[in-house]
């Protein structure tokens, strides 16, 4: 099953070609450089850049995969959640290809793309999805624990305010590293010590909160007595501690067969180390598939078919900016 997948939910234009869930090519035009100077994404500008790049990337992904458009069996694309204008670019490209090539189209939930990213390039079959899993989605848009039982989703916990990725990015801008701050904080933290003595409370109902932590860090940075590497180290430790506590609490009363740690922040080396100590059943995506990418969308589309989804050529569908776990 040869799939061409498209991802345009935020600021990365991604196109991939997969044979089932094995990646043959995966190309991305990142807009990070442009948005560095603004400190965040500007949706109108982002959608314009997606529109400029998408055709070129489709050609490039096909060329690198040594695949002709006519050899494709399915088109997959990110239907949501994401920025509505940027999603529309992927939707239109996917619908056009599906009609032109007369092949089925698979609308993919971006969050499913993330949570199944540890399975990219691995053997999967129906049995892979019959067991009970805990997915930890940590990104710029989400901090969530999701239980997956026989393919059904249940949201266990989420953040009450900021996401962990936002907190990394905001602390990054406090200490003057370039946007997005996560990777730089990860690097700096390795050279630092836990000198800030940040307070983190254990919240009930598997909730997370990063707004208070962010304010504590801001006050300490304003005091001016701390080295950047110590700020990075102390913040990262406190940010990851919340995940560690809630996951340990969940595992005390729940047996799961696998734990999937996914989303942009799953690239964080300290989070990986901490989670790997909790259980040997923890799986992460390869580093190149942590951030938004089209390979994870093609992979999720394939998994949908393994789980029984029947793709059609029906293209009467919209993008959606938000979604919940049903
Ligand atoms: O999944 P993603 O690419 O986009 C969303 O769907 O949100 O996640 C982006 C987030 C950013 O906040 C970025 O700072 C964070 O992932 N990130 C990291 C690391 N690499 C990326 N955070 C901590 N440590 C990292 N190594
Ligand atoms: Zn994402």
Short mmCIF file of C-alpha atoms and ligand atoms in Angstrom, two decimals:
data_model
loop_
_atom_site.label_atom_id
_atom_site.label_comp_id
_atom_site.label_asym_id
_atom_site.label_seq_id
_atom_site.Cartn_x
_atom_site.Cartn_y
_atom_site.Cartn_z
CA UNK A 1 0.00 0.00 0.00
CA UNK A 2 1.76 3.16 -1.20
CA UNK A 3 0.63 6.30 0.63
CA UNK A 4 1.47 9.95 0.01
CA UNK A 5 0.82 11.98 3.16
CA UNK A 6 0.59 15.71 3.77
CA UNK A 7 1.01 17.65 7.04
CA UNK A 8 0.22 21.39 7.26
CA UNK A 9 -1.28 21.82 10.75
CA UNK A 10 1.07 24.58 11.91
CA UNK A 11 4.44 25.85 10.71
CA UNK A 12 6.01 22.85 8.95
CA UNK A 13 4.98 21.84 5.44
CA UNK A 14 5.56 18.09 5.31
CA UNK A 15 5.09 15.49 2.59
CA UNK A 16 6.03 11.81 2.86
CA UNK A 17 5.73 8.65 0.81
CA UNK A 18 5.32 5.37 2.69
CA UNK A 19 4.97 1.72 1.78
CA UNK A 20 2.51 0.66 4.51
CA UNK A 21 4.16 2.29 7.54
CA UNK A 22 7.72 2.17 6.20
CA UNK A 23 8.96 5.60 5.26
CA UNK A 24 10.44 5.85 1.77
CA UNK A 25 10.75 9.62 1.66
CA UNK A 26 9.93 12.37 4.14
CA UNK A 27 10.49 16.02 3.27
CA UNK A 28 9.75 19.12 5.23
CA UNK A 29 9.93 22.87 4.65
CA UNK A 30 10.27 24.31 8.12
CA UNK A 31 9.07 27.86 8.79
CA UNK A 32 10.89 28.05 12.14
CA UNK A 33 13.53 30.46 10.81
CA UNK A 34 10.87 32.94 9.70
CA UNK A 35 8.99 32.78 12.99
CA UNK A 36 12.15 33.03 15.11
CA UNK A 37 12.11 36.78 14.68
CA UNK A 38 8.48 37.03 15.84
CA UNK A 39 8.86 34.59 18.76
CA UNK A 40 5.83 32.58 17.57
CA UNK A 41 3.73 31.54 14.56
CA UNK A 42 1.66 34.05 12.54
CA UNK A 43 -1.15 31.96 10.99
CA UNK A 44 -1.70 34.10 7.86
CA UNK A 45 2.01 34.11 7.04
CA UNK A 46 2.27 30.37 7.79
CA UNK A 47 -0.59 29.47 5.41
CA UNK A 48 0.93 31.58 2.64
CA UNK A 49 4.24 29.75 3.01
CA UNK A 50 2.49 26.35 2.96
CA UNK A 51 0.70 27.36 -0.28
CA UNK A 52 4.01 28.41 -1.84
CA UNK A 53 5.80 25.16 -0.93
CA UNK A 54 3.26 22.38 -1.14
CA UNK A 55 3.49 21.50 -4.88
CA UNK A 56 7.27 21.57 -4.85
CA UNK A 57 7.35 19.28 -1.80
CA UNK A 58 4.91 16.78 -3.31
CA UNK A 59 7.21 16.53 -6.37
CA UNK A 60 10.30 16.23 -4.18
CA UNK A 61 8.78 13.51 -1.96
CA UNK A 62 7.75 11.49 -5.04
CA UNK A 63 11.15 11.92 -6.70
CA UNK A 64 13.04 10.89 -3.57
CA UNK A 65 10.76 7.87 -3.19
CA UNK A 66 11.34 6.99 -6.84
CA UNK A 67 7.57 6.81 -7.16
CA UNK A 68 5.29 8.09 -9.91
CA UNK A 69 2.04 9.76 -8.82
CA UNK A 70 0.16 7.02 -10.72
CA UNK A 71 1.74 4.38 -8.48
CA UNK A 72 0.13 5.83 -5.33
CA UNK A 73 -2.72 3.92 -3.69
CA UNK A 74 -3.85 6.48 -1.10
CA UNK A 75 -3.56 10.17 -0.21
CA UNK A 76 -3.48 10.96 3.54
CA UNK A 77 -3.57 14.41 5.08
CA UNK A 78 -3.89 16.15 8.45
CA UNK A 79 -7.53 17.08 8.89
CA UNK A 80 -7.02 18.68 12.32
CA UNK A 81 -6.47 19.91 14.93
CA UNK A 82 -4.35 22.85 13.91
CA UNK A 83 -4.52 26.35 12.45
CA UNK A 84 -7.54 26.48 10.19
CA UNK A 85 -5.87 28.41 7.33
CA UNK A 86 -2.81 26.18 7.25
CA UNK A 87 -4.90 22.99 7.43
CA UNK A 88 -6.88 24.18 4.41
CA UNK A 89 -3.75 24.14 2.25
CA UNK A 90 -3.18 20.43 2.99
CA UNK A 91 -6.89 19.65 2.57
CA UNK A 92 -7.08 21.25 -0.88
CA UNK A 93 -3.86 19.58 -2.05
CA UNK A 94 -5.06 16.17 -0.80
CA UNK A 95 -8.53 16.50 -2.36
CA UNK A 96 -7.04 17.58 -5.69
CA UNK A 97 -4.58 14.66 -5.79
CA UNK A 98 -7.28 12.19 -4.77
CA UNK A 99 -9.62 13.36 -7.55
CA UNK A 100 -6.95 13.70 -10.19
CA UNK A 101 -5.45 10.27 -9.48
CA UNK A 102 -8.86 8.73 -8.70
CA UNK A 103 -7.62 7.13 -5.46
CA UNK A 104 -9.04 7.14 -1.90
CA UNK A 105 -8.27 9.87 0.60
CA UNK A 106 -7.59 9.27 4.32
CA UNK A 107 -8.23 12.17 6.73
CA UNK A 108 -5.90 11.87 9.73
CA UNK A 109 -6.13 13.35 13.22
CA UNK A 110 -2.81 15.10 13.90
CA UNK A 111 -2.84 13.85 17.51
CA UNK A 112 -3.22 10.24 16.35
CA UNK A 113 -0.30 10.98 14.06
CA UNK A 114 1.81 11.89 17.10
CA UNK A 115 0.69 9.10 19.43
CA UNK A 116 1.37 6.34 16.88
CA UNK A 117 4.71 7.82 15.75
CA UNK A 118 6.71 5.24 17.79
CA UNK A 119 5.37 2.60 15.33
CA UNK A 120 6.84 4.22 12.21
CA UNK A 121 9.00 1.69 10.34
CA UNK A 122 7.99 -1.13 12.74
CA UNK A 123 5.96 -4.25 12.04
CA UNK A 124 2.36 -3.78 13.14
CA UNK A 125 -0.78 -5.87 12.81
CA UNK A 126 -4.28 -5.93 14.33
CA UNK A 127 -2.90 -7.47 17.55
CA UNK A 128 -0.61 -4.46 18.10
CA UNK A 129 -3.71 -2.38 18.82
CA UNK A 130 -5.70 -4.88 20.89
CA UNK A 131 -3.84 -4.28 24.11
CA UNK A 132 -4.01 -1.41 26.61
CA UNK A 133 -1.65 1.53 26.19
CA UNK A 134 -0.97 4.85 27.82
CA UNK A 135 -0.03 7.65 25.43
CA UNK A 136 1.74 10.73 26.76
CA UNK A 137 1.40 13.57 24.30
CA UNK A 138 3.78 16.41 25.09
CA UNK A 139 4.05 19.15 22.49
CA UNK A 140 3.60 22.87 21.87
CA UNK A 141 -0.16 22.34 21.68
CA UNK A 142 -0.80 19.55 24.20
CA UNK A 143 0.15 18.02 27.53
CA UNK A 144 -2.12 14.99 27.81
CA UNK A 145 -2.35 11.46 29.11
CA UNK A 146 -4.55 9.31 26.89
CA UNK A 147 -5.55 5.74 27.63
CA UNK A 148 -5.96 3.55 24.55
CA UNK A 149 -7.88 0.38 25.20
CA UNK A 150 -8.60 -1.93 22.25
CA UNK A 151 -8.26 1.07 19.95
CA UNK A 152 -10.66 3.31 21.95
CA UNK A 153 -9.39 6.57 23.44
CA UNK A 154 -10.02 8.06 26.87
CA UNK A 155 -8.53 11.36 27.95
CA UNK A 156 -7.07 10.76 31.43
CA UNK A 157 -5.50 14.13 32.13
CA UNK A 158 -4.58 17.40 30.51
CA UNK A 159 -3.13 20.80 31.36
CA UNK A 160 -5.14 23.44 33.18
CA UNK A 161 -3.21 26.30 31.54
CA UNK A 162 -0.03 26.32 29.43
CA UNK A 163 1.38 23.23 27.71
CA UNK A 164 4.81 21.86 28.55
CA UNK A 165 6.11 22.88 25.09
CA UNK A 166 4.89 26.46 25.56
CA UNK A 167 6.62 26.57 28.94
CA UNK A 168 9.90 25.40 27.37
CA UNK A 169 9.55 28.08 24.68
CA UNK A 170 8.68 30.87 27.15
CA UNK A 171 11.52 30.00 29.52
CA UNK A 172 13.75 29.87 26.44
CA UNK A 173 12.82 33.44 25.55
CA UNK A 174 13.40 34.55 29.19
CA UNK A 175 17.01 33.39 28.99
CA UNK A 176 17.45 34.65 25.42
CA UNK A 177 17.83 31.42 23.45
CA UNK A 178 16.28 31.27 19.98
CA UNK A 179 12.72 30.05 19.34
CA UNK A 180 11.61 27.32 19.90
CA UNK A 181 13.39 27.14 23.25
CA UNK A 182 12.98 23.39 23.93
CA UNK A 183 16.08 22.04 22.15
CA UNK A 184 18.36 24.79 23.57
CA UNK A 185 17.08 24.25 27.13
CA UNK A 186 17.68 20.51 26.73
CA UNK A 187 21.31 21.20 25.73
CA UNK A 188 21.94 23.90 28.36
CA UNK A 189 20.39 21.85 31.18
CA UNK A 190 23.13 19.22 30.79
CA UNK A 191 25.70 21.78 31.97
CA UNK A 192 23.61 23.17 34.84
CA UNK A 193 22.58 22.38 38.41
CA UNK A 194 19.27 22.49 40.26
CA UNK A 195 19.89 25.77 42.08
CA UNK A 196 16.55 27.58 41.60
CA UNK A 197 14.58 25.37 44.03
CA UNK A 198 11.32 25.65 42.09
CA UNK A 199 8.15 24.43 43.75
CA UNK A 200 5.95 21.98 41.90
CA UNK A 201 2.69 20.74 43.40
CA UNK A 202 1.14 17.34 42.79
CA UNK A 203 -2.20 18.13 41.16
CA UNK A 204 -5.28 15.91 41.43
CA UNK A 205 -7.17 14.31 38.51
CA UNK A 206 -3.97 13.81 36.51
CA UNK A 207 -3.90 17.54 35.79
CA UNK A 208 -0.81 19.46 34.70
CA UNK A 209 -0.05 23.15 35.18
CA UNK A 210 2.86 25.12 33.74
CA UNK A 211 1.76 28.71 34.22
CA UNK A 212 2.82 28.96 37.91
CA UNK A 213 6.14 27.27 37.15
CA UNK A 214 6.76 29.75 34.34
CA UNK A 215 6.08 32.71 36.69
CA UNK A 216 8.44 31.30 39.33
CA UNK A 217 11.19 31.00 36.71
CA UNK A 218 10.49 34.56 35.47
CA UNK A 219 10.89 35.97 39.02
CA UNK A 220 14.16 34.09 39.53
CA UNK A 221 15.52 35.22 36.16
CA UNK A 222 14.60 38.83 37.01
CA UNK A 223 16.55 38.52 40.28
CA UNK A 224 19.56 38.06 38.01
CA UNK A 225 21.53 35.74 40.31
CA UNK A 226 21.31 32.56 38.28
CA UNK A 227 23.29 31.16 35.37
CA UNK A 228 21.27 30.28 32.25
CA UNK A 229 22.31 26.65 32.44
CA UNK A 230 21.03 26.43 36.04
CA UNK A 231 17.72 28.05 35.02
CA UNK A 232 17.43 25.50 32.19
CA UNK A 233 18.34 22.57 34.44
CA UNK A 234 16.00 23.55 37.30
CA UNK A 235 13.07 24.35 35.01
CA UNK A 236 13.45 21.17 32.94
CA UNK A 237 13.59 19.03 36.09
CA UNK A 238 10.42 20.63 37.50
CA UNK A 239 8.60 20.43 34.15
CA UNK A 240 9.38 16.73 33.71
CA UNK A 241 8.60 15.95 37.36
CA UNK A 242 4.92 16.71 36.77
CA UNK A 243 4.79 14.13 33.97
CA UNK A 244 6.69 11.61 36.07
CA UNK A 245 4.33 11.99 39.07
CA UNK A 246 1.13 11.70 37.06
CA UNK A 247 2.36 8.71 35.05
CA UNK A 248 3.53 6.90 38.21
CA UNK A 249 0.19 7.62 39.87
CA UNK A 250 -1.69 6.25 36.85
CA UNK A 251 0.46 3.11 36.74
CA UNK A 252 -0.19 2.39 40.43
CA UNK A 253 -3.81 1.59 39.66
CA UNK A 254 -3.64 0.65 35.96
CA UNK A 255 -1.82 -2.09 34.09
CA UNK A 256 -0.78 -1.18 30.59
CA UNK A 257 1.15 -3.14 27.99
CA UNK A 258 2.88 -0.14 26.45
CA UNK A 259 3.59 3.50 27.17
CA UNK A 260 3.98 5.78 24.14
CA UNK A 261 5.78 9.08 24.77
CA UNK A 262 5.18 11.38 21.80
CA UNK A 263 5.02 14.96 20.47
CA UNK A 264 7.77 17.58 20.05
CA UNK A 265 8.84 17.50 23.71
CA UNK A 266 9.34 13.71 23.54
CA UNK A 267 12.70 14.60 21.94
CA UNK A 268 13.81 15.89 25.35
CA UNK A 269 16.71 13.79 26.63
CA UNK A 270 15.89 14.19 30.34
CA UNK A 271 12.22 13.24 29.78
CA UNK A 272 13.38 10.16 27.84
CA UNK A 273 15.77 9.16 30.63
CA UNK A 274 13.10 9.68 33.31
CA UNK A 275 10.38 7.77 31.45
CA UNK A 276 12.70 4.88 30.58
CA UNK A 277 13.33 4.43 34.33
CA UNK A 278 9.60 4.17 35.07
CA UNK A 279 8.95 1.19 32.80
CA UNK A 280 10.70 -0.94 30.24
CA UNK A 281 7.56 -0.85 28.12
CA UNK A 282 8.14 2.79 27.20
CA UNK A 283 8.43 3.57 23.47
CA UNK A 284 9.51 6.82 21.84
CA UNK A 285 9.46 7.99 18.23
CA UNK A 286 12.83 8.28 16.48
CA UNK A 287 14.09 11.82 17.07
CA UNK A 288 13.33 12.88 13.48
CA UNK A 289 9.64 11.96 13.97
CA UNK A 290 9.04 13.81 17.28
CA UNK A 291 8.25 17.21 15.75
CA UNK A 292 5.44 17.69 13.24
CA UNK A 293 6.11 15.67 10.09
CA UNK A 294 4.18 13.96 7.31
CA UNK A 295 5.65 10.48 7.93
CA UNK A 296 3.63 10.23 11.16
CA UNK A 297 0.47 11.16 9.21
CA UNK A 298 1.06 8.42 6.61
CA UNK A 299 1.86 5.97 9.41
CA UNK A 300 -1.38 6.82 11.26
CA UNK A 301 -3.33 6.48 8.00
CA UNK A 302 -1.89 2.98 7.51
CA UNK A 303 -2.69 2.09 11.15
CA UNK A 304 -6.28 3.28 10.60
CA UNK A 305 -6.60 0.73 7.77
CA UNK A 306 -5.02 -2.01 9.92
CA UNK A 307 -7.62 -1.23 12.59
CA UNK A 308 -10.41 -1.63 10.02
CA UNK A 309 -10.97 1.83 8.52
CA UNK A 310 -12.14 1.64 4.90
CA UNK A 311 -10.89 4.64 2.88
CA UNK A 312 -13.16 6.02 0.15
CA UNK A 313 -12.90 8.49 -2.73
CA UNK A 314 -15.47 10.73 -1.01
CA UNK A 315 -13.86 14.17 -0.77
CA UNK A 316 -16.73 16.07 0.81
CA UNK A 317 -14.83 16.84 4.01
CA UNK A 318 -13.53 19.87 5.93
CA UNK A 319 -10.58 20.71 8.12
CA UNK A 320 -11.23 21.10 11.83
CA UNK A 321 -9.19 23.34 14.16
CA UNK A 322 -10.04 21.43 17.36
CA UNK A 323 -10.73 17.86 18.31
CA UNK A 324 -11.43 15.73 21.36
CA UNK A 325 -10.72 12.11 22.21
CA UNK A 326 -13.79 10.00 21.50
O1 LIG B 1 4.89 18.51 18.26
P1 LIG B 1 5.47 19.82 17.92
O2 LIG B 1 6.48 19.89 16.80
O3 LIG B 1 4.38 20.85 17.54
C1 LIG B 1 3.11 20.85 18.11
O4 LIG B 1 2.24 20.10 17.62
O5 LIG B 1 2.97 21.58 19.11
O6 LIG B 1 6.13 20.39 19.28
C2 LIG B 1 6.86 21.59 19.33
C3 LIG B 1 7.41 21.78 20.73
C4 LIG B 1 8.06 23.15 20.95
O7 LIG B 1 7.49 23.73 22.09
C5 LIG B 1 9.54 22.81 21.18
O8 LIG B 1 10.22 23.71 22.03
C6 LIG B 1 9.44 21.43 21.80
O9 LIG B 1 8.43 20.80 21.04
N1 LIG B 1 10.70 20.69 21.74
C7 LIG B 1 11.42 20.33 22.84
C8 LIG B 1 12.58 19.67 22.39
N2 LIG B 1 12.53 19.62 21.02
C9 LIG B 1 11.38 20.24 20.64
N3 LIG B 1 11.18 20.55 24.15
C10 LIG B 1 12.08 20.08 25.03
N4 LIG B 1 13.22 19.44 24.67
C11 LIG B 1 13.50 19.21 23.38
N5 LIG B 1 14.63 18.55 23.04
ZN1 LIG B 2 2.15 18.37 16.52
#
